[in-house]
PDB file of C-alpha atoms in Angstrom:
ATOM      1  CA  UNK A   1     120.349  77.440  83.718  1.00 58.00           C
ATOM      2  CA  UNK A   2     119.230  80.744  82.784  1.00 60.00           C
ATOM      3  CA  UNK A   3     118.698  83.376  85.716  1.00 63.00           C
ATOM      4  CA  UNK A   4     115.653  85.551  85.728  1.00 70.00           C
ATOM      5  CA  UNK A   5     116.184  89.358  85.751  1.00 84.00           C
ATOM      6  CA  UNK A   6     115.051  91.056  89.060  1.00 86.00           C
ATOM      7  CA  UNK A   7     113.718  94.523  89.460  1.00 87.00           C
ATOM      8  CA  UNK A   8     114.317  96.990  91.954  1.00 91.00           C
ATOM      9  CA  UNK A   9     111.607  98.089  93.566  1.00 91.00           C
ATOM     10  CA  UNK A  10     109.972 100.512  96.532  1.00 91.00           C
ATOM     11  CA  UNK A  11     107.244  99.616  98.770  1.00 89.00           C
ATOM     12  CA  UNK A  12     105.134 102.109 100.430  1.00 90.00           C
ATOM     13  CA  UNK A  13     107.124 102.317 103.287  1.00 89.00           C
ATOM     14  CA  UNK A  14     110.171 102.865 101.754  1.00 91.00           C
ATOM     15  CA  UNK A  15     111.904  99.540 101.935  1.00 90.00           C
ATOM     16  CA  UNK A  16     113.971  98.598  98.646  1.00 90.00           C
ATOM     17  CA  UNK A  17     113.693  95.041  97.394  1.00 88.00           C
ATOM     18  CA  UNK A  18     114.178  92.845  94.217  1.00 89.00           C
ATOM     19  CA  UNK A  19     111.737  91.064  92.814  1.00 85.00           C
ATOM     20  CA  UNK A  20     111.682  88.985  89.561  1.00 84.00           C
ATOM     21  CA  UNK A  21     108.077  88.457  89.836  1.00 81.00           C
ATOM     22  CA  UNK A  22     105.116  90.954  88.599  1.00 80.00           C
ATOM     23  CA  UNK A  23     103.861  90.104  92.464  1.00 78.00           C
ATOM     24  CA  UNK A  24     103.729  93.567  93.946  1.00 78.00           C
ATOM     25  CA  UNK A  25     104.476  92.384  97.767  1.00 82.00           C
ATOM     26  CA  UNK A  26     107.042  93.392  99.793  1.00 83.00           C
ATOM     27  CA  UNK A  27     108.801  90.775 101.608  1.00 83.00           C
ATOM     28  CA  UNK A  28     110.418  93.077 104.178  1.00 81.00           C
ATOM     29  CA  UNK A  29     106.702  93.929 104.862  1.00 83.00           C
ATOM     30  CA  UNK A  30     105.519  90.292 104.595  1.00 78.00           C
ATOM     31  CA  UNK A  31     108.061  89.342 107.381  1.00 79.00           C
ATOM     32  CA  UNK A  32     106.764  92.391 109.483  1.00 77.00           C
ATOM     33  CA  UNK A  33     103.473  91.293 109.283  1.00 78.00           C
ATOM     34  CA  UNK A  34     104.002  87.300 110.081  1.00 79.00           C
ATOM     35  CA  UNK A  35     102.761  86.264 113.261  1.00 80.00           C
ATOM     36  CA  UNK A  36     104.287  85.193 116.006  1.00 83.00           C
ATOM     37  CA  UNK A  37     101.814  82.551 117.212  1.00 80.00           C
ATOM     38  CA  UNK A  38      99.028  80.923 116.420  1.00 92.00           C
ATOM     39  CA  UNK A  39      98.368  78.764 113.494  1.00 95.00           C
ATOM     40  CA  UNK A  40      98.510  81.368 110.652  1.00 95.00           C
ATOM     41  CA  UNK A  41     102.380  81.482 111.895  1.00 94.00           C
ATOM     42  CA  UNK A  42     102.736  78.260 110.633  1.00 94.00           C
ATOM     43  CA  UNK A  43     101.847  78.916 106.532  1.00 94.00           C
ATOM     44  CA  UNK A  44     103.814  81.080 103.925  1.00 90.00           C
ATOM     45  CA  UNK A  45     103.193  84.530 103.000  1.00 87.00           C
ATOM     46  CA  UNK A  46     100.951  83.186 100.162  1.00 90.00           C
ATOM     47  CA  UNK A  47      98.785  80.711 102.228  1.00 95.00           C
ATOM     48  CA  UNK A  48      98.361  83.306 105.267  1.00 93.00           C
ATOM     49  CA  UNK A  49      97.184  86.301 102.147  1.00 90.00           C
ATOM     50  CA  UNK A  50      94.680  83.581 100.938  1.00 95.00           C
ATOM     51  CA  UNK A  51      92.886  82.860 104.296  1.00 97.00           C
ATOM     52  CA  UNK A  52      93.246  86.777 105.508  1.00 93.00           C
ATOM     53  CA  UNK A  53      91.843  87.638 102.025  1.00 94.00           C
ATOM     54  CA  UNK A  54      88.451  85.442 102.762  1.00 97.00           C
ATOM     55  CA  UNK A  55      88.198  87.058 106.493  1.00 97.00           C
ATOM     56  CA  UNK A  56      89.484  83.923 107.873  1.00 97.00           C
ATOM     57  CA  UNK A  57      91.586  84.561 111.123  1.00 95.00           C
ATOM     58  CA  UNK A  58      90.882  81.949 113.276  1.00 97.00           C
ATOM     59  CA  UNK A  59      90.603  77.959 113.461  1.00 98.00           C
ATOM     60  CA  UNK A  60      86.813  78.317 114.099  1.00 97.00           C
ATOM     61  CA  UNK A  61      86.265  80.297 110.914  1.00 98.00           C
ATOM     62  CA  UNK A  62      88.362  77.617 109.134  1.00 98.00           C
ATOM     63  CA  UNK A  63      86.578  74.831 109.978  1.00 98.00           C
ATOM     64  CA  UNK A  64      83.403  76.224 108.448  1.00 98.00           C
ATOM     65  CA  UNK A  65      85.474  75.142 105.214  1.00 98.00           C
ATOM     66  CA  UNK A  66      86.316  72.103 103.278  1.00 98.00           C
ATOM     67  CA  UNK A  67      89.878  71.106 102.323  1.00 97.00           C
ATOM     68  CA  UNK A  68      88.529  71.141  98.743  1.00 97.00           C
ATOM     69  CA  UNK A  69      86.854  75.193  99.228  1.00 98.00           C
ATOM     70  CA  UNK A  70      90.395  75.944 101.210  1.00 98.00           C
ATOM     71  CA  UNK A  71      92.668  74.307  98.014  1.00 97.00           C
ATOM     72  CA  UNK A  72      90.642  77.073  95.452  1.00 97.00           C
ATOM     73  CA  UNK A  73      91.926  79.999  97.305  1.00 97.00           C
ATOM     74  CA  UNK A  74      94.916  81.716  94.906  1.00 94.00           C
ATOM     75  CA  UNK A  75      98.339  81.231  97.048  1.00 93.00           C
ATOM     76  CA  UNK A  76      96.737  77.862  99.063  1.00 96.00           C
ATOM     77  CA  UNK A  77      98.936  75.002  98.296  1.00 94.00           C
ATOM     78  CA  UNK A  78      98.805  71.263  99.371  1.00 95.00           C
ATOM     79  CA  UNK A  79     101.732  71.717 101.512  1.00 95.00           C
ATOM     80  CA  UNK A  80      99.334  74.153 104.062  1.00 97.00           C
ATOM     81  CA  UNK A  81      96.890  71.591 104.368  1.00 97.00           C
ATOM     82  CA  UNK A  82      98.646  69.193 106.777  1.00 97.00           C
ATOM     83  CA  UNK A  83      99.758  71.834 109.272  1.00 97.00           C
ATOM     84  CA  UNK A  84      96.338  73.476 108.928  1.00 98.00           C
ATOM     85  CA  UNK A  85      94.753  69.850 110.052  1.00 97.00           C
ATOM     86  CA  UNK A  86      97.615  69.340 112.887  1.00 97.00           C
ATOM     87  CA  UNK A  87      95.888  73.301 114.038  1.00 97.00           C
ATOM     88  CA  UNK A  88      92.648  72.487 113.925  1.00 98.00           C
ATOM     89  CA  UNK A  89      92.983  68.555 115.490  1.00 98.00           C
ATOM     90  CA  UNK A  90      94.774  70.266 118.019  1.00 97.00           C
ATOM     91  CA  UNK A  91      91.708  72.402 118.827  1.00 97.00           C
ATOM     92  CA  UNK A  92      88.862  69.375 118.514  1.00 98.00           C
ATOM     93  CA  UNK A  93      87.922  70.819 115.113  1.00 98.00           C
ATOM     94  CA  UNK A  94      87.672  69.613 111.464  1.00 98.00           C
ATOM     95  CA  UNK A  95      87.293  70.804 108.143  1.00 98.00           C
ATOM     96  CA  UNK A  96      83.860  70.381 106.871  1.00 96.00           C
ATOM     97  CA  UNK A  97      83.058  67.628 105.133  1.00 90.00           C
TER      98      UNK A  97
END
């Protein structure tokens, strides 16, 4: 199995990271960043960028979605959509249909 070749790189606030990718986050920063609580705690780095991207920071914004709208978003994957359900069930909400 062949191993892919990782960079060094610098973020913007100094913290020194590999990265194999052309991706230009920082996961020191990422891991900063991740909430504590709430249900954008729940997704990966990717999933939470996609929803913050589209201004969407809380369960009532996300229900003004569908499942289908939420799945186009670059970094959403089909593994978000089950704890993003759980979230908003757990709040009386719903995707939209």
């Amino acid at each position: 199995m062949a191993t892919s070749k990782k960079d060094s790189r610098t973020c913007d606030k100094g913290h020194q990271y590999y990265k194999s990718s052309d991706c230009p986050s920082c996961p020191i920063c990422e891991k900063e960043r991740k909430p504590d609580s709430g249900f954008l705690s729940l997704l990966s780095a990717p999933a939470r960028r996609a929803l913050e991207h589209h201004g969407i920071t809380s369960l009532q914004q996300l229900s003004q979605y569908s499942e289908k709208e939420i799945l186009q978003f670059h970094g959403m994957g089909p593994a978000s959509l089950p704890k993003l359900r759980t979230a908003l069930e757990k709040e009386g909400l719903s995707f939209k249909n």
